[in-house]
Coordinates of C-alpha atoms and ligand atoms in Angstrom, one line a residue:
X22 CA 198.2 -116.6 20.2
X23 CA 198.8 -117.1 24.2
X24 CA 196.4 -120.0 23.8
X25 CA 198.2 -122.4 26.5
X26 CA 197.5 -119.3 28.9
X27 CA 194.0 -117.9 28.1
X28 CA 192.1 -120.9 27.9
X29 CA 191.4 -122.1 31.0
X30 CA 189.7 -118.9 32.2
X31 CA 185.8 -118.8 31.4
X32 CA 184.7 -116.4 28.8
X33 CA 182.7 -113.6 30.9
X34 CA 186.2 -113.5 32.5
X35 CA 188.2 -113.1 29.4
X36 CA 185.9 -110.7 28.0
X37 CA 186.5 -108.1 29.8
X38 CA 190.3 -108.0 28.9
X39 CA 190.1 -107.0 25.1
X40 CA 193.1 -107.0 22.9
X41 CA 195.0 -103.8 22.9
X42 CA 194.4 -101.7 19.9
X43 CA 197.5 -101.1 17.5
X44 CA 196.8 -97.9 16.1
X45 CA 199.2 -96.9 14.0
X46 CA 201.2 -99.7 13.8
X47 CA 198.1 -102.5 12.7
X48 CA 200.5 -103.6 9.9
X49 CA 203.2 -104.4 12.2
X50 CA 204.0 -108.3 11.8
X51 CA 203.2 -109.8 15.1
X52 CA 206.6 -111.4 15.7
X53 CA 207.3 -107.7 15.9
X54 CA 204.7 -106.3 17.7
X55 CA 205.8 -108.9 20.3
X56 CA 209.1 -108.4 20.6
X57 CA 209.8 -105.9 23.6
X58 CA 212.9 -104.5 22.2
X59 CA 210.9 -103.7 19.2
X60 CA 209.0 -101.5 21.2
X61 CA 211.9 -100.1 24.0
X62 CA 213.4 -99.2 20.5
X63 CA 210.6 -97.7 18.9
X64 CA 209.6 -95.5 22.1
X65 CA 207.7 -92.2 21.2
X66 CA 210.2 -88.9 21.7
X67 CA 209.1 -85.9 20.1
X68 CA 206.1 -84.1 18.6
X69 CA 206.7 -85.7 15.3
X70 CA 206.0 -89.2 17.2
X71 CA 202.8 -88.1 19.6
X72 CA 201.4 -86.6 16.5
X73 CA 201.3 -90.1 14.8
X74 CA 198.9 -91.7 17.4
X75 CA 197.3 -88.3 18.9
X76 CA 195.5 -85.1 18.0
X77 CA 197.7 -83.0 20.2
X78 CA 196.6 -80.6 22.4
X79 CA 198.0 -77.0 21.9
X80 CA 198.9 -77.5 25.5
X81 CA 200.7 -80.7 25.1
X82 CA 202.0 -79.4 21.6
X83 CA 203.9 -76.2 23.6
X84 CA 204.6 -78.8 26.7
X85 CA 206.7 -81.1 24.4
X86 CA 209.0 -77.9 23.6
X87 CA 208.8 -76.5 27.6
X88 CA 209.8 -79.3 29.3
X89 CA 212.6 -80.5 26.5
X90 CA 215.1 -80.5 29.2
X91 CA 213.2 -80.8 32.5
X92 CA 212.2 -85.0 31.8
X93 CA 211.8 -86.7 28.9
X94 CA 208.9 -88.2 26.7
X95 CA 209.4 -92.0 26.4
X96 CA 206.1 -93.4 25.1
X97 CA 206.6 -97.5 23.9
X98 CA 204.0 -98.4 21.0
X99 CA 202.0 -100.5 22.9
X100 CA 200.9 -98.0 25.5
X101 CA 200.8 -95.2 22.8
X102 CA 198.1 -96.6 21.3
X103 CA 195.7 -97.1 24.2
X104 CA 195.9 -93.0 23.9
X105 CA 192.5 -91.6 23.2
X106 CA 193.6 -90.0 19.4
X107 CA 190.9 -86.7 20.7
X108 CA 190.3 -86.8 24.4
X109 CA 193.9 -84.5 25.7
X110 CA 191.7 -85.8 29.4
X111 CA 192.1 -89.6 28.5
X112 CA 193.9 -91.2 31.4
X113 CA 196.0 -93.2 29.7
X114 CA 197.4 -89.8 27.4
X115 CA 197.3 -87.6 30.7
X116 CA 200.5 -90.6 32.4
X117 CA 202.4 -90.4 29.0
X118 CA 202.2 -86.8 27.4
X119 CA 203.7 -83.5 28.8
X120 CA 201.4 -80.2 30.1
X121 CA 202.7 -77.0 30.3
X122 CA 201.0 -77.0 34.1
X123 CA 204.2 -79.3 34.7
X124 CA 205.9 -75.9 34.7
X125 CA 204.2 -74.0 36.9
X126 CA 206.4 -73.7 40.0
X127 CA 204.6 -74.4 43.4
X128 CA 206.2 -73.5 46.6
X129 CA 206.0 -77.3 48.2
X130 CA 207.6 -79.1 45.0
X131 CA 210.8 -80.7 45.7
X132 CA 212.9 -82.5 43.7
X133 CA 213.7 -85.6 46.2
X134 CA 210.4 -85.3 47.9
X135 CA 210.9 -88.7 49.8
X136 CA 214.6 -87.4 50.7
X137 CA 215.9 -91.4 49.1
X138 CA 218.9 -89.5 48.3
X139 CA 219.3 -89.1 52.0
X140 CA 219.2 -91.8 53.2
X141 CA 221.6 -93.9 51.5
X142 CA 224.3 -95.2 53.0
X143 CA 225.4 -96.1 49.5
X144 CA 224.6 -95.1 46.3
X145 CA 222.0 -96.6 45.4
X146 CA 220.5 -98.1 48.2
X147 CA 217.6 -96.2 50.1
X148 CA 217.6 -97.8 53.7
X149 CA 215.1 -96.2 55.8
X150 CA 213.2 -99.3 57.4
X151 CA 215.0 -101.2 59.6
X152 CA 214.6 -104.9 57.8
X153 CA 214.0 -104.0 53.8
X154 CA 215.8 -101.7 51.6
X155 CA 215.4 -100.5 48.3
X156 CA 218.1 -101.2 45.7
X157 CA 218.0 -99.0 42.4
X158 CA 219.6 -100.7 39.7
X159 CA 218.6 -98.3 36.4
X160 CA 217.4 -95.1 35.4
X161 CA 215.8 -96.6 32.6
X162 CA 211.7 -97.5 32.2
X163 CA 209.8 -98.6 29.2
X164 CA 207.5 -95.4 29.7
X165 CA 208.3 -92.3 31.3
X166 CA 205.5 -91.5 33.8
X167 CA 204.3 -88.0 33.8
X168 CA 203.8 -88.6 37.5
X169 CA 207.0 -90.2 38.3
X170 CA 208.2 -89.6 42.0
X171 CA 212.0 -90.4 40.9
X172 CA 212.3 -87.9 38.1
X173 CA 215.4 -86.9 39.6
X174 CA 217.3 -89.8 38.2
X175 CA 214.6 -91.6 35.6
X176 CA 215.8 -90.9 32.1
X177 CA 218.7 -89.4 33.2
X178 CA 221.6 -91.3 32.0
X179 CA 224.0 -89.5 34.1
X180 CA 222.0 -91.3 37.2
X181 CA 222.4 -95.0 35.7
X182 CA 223.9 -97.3 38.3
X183 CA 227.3 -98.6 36.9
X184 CA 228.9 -101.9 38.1
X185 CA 230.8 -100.8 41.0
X186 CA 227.8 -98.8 42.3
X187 CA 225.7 -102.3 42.2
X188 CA 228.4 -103.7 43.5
X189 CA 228.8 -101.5 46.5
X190 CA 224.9 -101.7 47.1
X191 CA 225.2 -105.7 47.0
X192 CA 228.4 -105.5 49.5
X193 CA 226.0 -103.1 51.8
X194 CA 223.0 -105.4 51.9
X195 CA 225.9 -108.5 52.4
X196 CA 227.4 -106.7 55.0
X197 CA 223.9 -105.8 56.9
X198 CA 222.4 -108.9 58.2
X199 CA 219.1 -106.8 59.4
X200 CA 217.8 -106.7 55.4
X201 CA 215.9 -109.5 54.9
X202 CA 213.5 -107.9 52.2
X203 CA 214.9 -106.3 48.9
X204 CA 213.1 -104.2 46.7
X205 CA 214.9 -104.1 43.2
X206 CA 214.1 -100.7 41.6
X207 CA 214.6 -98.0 39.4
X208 CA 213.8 -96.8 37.2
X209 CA 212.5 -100.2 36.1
X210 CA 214.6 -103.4 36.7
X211 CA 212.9 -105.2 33.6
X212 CA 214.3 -103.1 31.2
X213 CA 217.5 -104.6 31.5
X214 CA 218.3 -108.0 29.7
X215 CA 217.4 -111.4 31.2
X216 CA 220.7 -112.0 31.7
X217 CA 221.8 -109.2 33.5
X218 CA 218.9 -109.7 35.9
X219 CA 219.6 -113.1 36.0
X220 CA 223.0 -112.5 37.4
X221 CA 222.4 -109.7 39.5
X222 CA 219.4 -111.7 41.2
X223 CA 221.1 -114.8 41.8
X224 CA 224.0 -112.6 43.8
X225 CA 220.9 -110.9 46.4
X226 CA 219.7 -114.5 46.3
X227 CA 223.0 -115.9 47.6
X228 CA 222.8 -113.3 50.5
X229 CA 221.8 -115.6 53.7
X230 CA 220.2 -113.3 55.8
X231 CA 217.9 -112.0 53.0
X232 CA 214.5 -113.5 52.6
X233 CA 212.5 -112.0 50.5
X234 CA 213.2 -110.4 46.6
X235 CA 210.6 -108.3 45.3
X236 CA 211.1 -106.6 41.6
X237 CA 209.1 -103.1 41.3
X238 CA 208.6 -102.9 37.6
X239 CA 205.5 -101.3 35.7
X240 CA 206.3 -103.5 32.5
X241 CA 203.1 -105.0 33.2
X242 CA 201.1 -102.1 32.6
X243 CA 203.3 -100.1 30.4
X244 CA 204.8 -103.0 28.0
X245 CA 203.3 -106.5 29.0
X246 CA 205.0 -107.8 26.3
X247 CA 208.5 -108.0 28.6
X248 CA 206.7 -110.6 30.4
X249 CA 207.8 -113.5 28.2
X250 CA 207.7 -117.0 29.3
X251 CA 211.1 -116.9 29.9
X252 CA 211.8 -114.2 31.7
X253 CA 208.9 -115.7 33.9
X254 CA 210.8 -118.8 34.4
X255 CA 213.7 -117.1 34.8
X256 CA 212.6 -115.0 38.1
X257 CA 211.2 -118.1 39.2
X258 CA 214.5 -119.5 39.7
X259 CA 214.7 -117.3 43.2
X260 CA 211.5 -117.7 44.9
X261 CA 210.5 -116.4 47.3
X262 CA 210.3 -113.6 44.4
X263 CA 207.3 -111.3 44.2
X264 CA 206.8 -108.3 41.5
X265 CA 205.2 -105.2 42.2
X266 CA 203.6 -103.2 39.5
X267 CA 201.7 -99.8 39.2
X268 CA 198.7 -100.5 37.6
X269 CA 196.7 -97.0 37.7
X270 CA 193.5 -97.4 35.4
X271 CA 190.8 -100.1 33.8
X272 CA 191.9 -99.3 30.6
X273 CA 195.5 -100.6 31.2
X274 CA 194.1 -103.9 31.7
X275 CA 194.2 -105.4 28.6
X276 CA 194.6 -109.2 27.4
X277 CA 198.3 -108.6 26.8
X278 CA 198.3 -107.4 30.3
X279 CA 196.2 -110.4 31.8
X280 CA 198.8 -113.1 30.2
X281 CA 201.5 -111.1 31.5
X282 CA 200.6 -111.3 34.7
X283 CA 199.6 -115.3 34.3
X284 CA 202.9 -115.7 33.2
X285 CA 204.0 -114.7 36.6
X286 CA 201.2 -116.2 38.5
X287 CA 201.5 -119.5 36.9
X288 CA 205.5 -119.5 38.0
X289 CA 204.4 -118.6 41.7
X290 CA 205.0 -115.1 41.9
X291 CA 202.7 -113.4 43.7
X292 CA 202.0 -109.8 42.4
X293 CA 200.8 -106.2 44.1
X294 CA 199.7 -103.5 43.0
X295 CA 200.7 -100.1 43.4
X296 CA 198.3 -97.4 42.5
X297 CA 199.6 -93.3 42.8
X298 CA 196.0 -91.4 42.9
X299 CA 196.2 -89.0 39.7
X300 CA 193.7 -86.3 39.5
X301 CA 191.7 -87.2 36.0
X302 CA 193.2 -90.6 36.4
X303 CA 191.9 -92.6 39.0
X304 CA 190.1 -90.1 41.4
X305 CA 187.1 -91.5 41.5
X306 CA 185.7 -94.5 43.3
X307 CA 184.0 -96.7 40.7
X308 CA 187.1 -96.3 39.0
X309 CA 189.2 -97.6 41.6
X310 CA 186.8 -100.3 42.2
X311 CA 186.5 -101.5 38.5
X312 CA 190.3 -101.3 38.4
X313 CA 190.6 -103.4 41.7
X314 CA 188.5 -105.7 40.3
X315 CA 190.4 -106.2 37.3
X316 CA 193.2 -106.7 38.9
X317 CA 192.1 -109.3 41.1
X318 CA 191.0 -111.6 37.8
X319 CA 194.5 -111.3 37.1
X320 CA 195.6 -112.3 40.6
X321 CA 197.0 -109.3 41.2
X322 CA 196.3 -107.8 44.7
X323 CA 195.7 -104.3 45.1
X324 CA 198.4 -103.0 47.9
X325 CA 199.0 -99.9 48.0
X326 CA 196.9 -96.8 46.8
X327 CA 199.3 -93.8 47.5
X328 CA 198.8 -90.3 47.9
X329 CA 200.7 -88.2 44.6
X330 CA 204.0 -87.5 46.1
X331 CA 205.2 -83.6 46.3
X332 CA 207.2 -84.0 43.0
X333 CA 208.1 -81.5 40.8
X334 CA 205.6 -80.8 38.1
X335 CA 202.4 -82.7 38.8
X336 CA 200.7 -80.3 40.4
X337 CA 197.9 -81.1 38.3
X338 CA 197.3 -84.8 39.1
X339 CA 197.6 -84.2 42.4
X340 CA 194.0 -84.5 44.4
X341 CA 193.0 -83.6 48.4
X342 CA 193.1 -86.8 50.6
X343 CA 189.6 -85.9 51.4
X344 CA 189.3 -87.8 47.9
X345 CA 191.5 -90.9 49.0
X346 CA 189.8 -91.0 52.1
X347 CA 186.3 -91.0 50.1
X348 CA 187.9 -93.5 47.8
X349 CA 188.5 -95.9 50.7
X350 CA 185.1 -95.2 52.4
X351 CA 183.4 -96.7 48.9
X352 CA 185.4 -99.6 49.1
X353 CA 185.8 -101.0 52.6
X354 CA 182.3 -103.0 53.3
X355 CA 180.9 -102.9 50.0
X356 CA 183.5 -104.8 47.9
X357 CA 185.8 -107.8 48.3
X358 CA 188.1 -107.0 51.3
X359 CA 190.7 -108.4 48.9
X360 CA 190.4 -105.7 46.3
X361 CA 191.1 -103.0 49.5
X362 CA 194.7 -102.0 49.5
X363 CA 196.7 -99.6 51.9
X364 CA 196.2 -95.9 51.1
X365 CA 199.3 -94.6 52.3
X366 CA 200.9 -91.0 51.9
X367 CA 204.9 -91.0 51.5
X368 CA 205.8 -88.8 54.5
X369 CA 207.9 -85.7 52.8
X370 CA 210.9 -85.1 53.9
X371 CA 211.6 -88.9 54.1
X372 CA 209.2 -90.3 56.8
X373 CA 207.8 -92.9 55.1
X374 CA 205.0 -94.3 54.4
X375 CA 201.8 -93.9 57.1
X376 CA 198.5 -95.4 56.4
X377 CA 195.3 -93.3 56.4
X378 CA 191.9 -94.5 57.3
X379 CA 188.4 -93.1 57.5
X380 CA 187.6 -92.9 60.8
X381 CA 185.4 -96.3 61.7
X382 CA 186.3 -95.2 66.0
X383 CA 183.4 -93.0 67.0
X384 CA 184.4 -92.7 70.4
X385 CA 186.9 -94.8 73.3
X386 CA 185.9 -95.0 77.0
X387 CA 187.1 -97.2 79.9
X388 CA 185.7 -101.0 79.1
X389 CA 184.0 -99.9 75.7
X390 CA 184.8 -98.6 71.6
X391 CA 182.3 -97.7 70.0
X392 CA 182.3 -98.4 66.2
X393 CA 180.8 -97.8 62.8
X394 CA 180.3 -99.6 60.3
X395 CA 180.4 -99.1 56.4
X396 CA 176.9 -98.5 56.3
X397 CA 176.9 -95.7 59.8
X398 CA 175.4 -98.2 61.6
X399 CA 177.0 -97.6 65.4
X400 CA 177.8 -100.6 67.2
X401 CA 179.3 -101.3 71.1
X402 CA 182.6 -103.7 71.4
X403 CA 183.0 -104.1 75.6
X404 CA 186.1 -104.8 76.3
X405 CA 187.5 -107.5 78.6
X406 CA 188.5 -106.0 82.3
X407 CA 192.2 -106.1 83.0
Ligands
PLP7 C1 208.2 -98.3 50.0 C2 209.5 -98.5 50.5 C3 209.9 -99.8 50.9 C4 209.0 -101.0 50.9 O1 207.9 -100.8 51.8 P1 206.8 -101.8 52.1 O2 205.8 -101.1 52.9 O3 207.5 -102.9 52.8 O4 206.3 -102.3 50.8 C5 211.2 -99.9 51.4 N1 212.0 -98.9 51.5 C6 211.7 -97.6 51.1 C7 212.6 -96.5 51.2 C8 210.4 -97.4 50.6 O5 210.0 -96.2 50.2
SF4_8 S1 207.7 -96.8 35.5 FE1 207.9 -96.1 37.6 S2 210.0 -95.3 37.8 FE2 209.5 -95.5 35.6 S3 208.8 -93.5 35.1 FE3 207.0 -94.7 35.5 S4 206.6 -94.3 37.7 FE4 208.7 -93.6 37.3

């Protein structure tokens, strides 16, 4: 299978992409297993469903129950079985199953902690930068992320975006000929059809003033199988298109992932990653590093890694930015400066999104900075007189 794709990448490289496991589905016919609508259909609900692939917890077990009607489980096949069947601490199970720490109220949690609802001129349509906008088109993802920043509206079919609300946020971006950069989101824009896409992409496309289309899905990570060679071609069609995707841990990166994001490469799309650090997940360097580096073999480039927004219910995965800042002190210098994204933390409140850096300035005087390096060596720039 995927032979066409795979085989012109050596080996070592290929090796360290294995097949996903199938857990309980091994006897699954492939033309099955590789259907995506197999899988959107087959998404994991309920106790009954986690129990088939896990050994749940007695905390995730009463979590399922507690948070019935705060956010839903939505778990497709494919990521399911990447679970660890006995580890409740497996960062894959910790994105996809509920805790009952989700339910412990904390005083900063809010439920729009960005403020997107704010400011939108229309519904649907976040504009807070003056040139780019983000345009949410669904409430609807192939997994529902235990960290997700938009639980306000994913999974809840009372926020889906109906056709005059798409059209209004088309006739906005039309009208505004300062948006040059659209970011179609969600939810997850892949989980509608090709054709739906299809149309609604070649409208923003037809738009003169904008420049850029960007598509923010995490298909790649949580159901590669979307990416078909179709669908590839299809996005194609508007270039300049690039995809954005939220990658968070090695283990995600499995072959079905790498031809996924082949698919796209191969069409021209260049794809980022964005990474939310998860306590348990991610919060470590050498994970982020072997992660980075993964992604990279798939020509995917590491963009952002943000700080876990003030959301309601993730108190637990949340971690100090002491530990991003450590996280990018271990990469910048001793890796790839292409495998160093952004850390940023999403201003709450709604003032978006402000890099953080360790501090490389050791001091600033009239005709000199002084600097260090990633190894504390201190070295002198002069600076030219004025
Ligand atoms: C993140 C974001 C964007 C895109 O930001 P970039 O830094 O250009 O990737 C645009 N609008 C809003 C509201 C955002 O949160
Ligand atoms: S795919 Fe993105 S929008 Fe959907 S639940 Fe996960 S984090 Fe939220």
């Amino acid at each position: 299978m995927h032979k066409d794709i795979t085989k012109r990448f050596p080996e070592h490289i290929l090796a360290q992409f294995p097949p996903a496991p199938r857990g309980p589905w091994a006897d699954v016919p492939d033309k099955d297993w590789e259907n995506w609508h197999w899988h959107l259909q087959r998404r994991i609900k309920d106790v009954e469903g986690m129990e088939q692939v896990i050994n749940l917890s007695d905390d995730e077990l009463n979590a399922a129950e507690a948070t019935k009607n705060l956010f839903d489980i939505g778990i497709p096949p494919y990521y399911a079985a990447l679970m660890d069947r006995n580890d409740p601490g497996c960062p894959i199970r910790l994105q996809a199953t509920p805790r009952m720490a989700e339910l412990t109220p904390e005083e900063w949690e809010m439920e729009d902690p960005l403020a997107e609802e704010r400011d939108m001129p229309v519904q649907g349509v976040t504009h807070r930068y003056p040139d780019r906008v983000l345009f949410y088109i669904t409430q609807n993802c192939a997994m529902f992320c235990r960290h997700c920043t938009r639980k306000r509206k994913v999974a809840d079919p009372s926020t889906a975006a109906n056709d005059e609300q798409i059209d209004a946020g088309i006739e906005y971006i039309a009208s505004n000929p300062k948006i040059r950069d659209i970011v179609v989101s969600g939810g997850d824009p892949m989980t509608w059809s090709d054709n739906k896409l299809e149309k609604l992409l070649s409208r923003l496309r037809a738009i003169p003033h904008v420049e850029i289309l960007r598509v923010g899905t995490r298909t790649p990570v949580t159901l590669p199988l979307r990416i078909t060679e179709d669908v590839a071609k299809m996005l194609a069609q508007f270039h300049p298109i690039y995809v954005n995707t939220h990658f968070n841990h090695p283990k995600e990166c499995t072959r079905e992932a790498f031809i996924a994001c082949q698919r796209l490469a191969d069409h021209g799309i260049p794809i980022g990653n964005q990474m939310v650090l998860l306590k348990g997940v991610n919060d470590d360097p050498a994970t982020v590093m072997r992660l980075n580096h993964l992604l990279l073999m798939m020509r995917v480039k590491p963009y952002y890694i943000f700080q876990c927004d003030l959301n309601q219910g993730n108190a637990h995965l949340r971690t100090t930015v002491d530990k991003g800042l450590e996280i990018m002190e271990k990469l910048r210098g001793w890796t790839s400066g292409l495998a160093i994204p952004y850390y940023v933390i999403d201003a709450p409140g709604g003032g978006g999104k402000v890099p953080i850096l360790p501090n490389y300035v050791v001091s600033r005087e009239p005709g000199k900075t002084t600097i260090r390096n990633f190894k504390g060596t201190i070295h002198v720039y002069p600076e030219p007189h004025e």
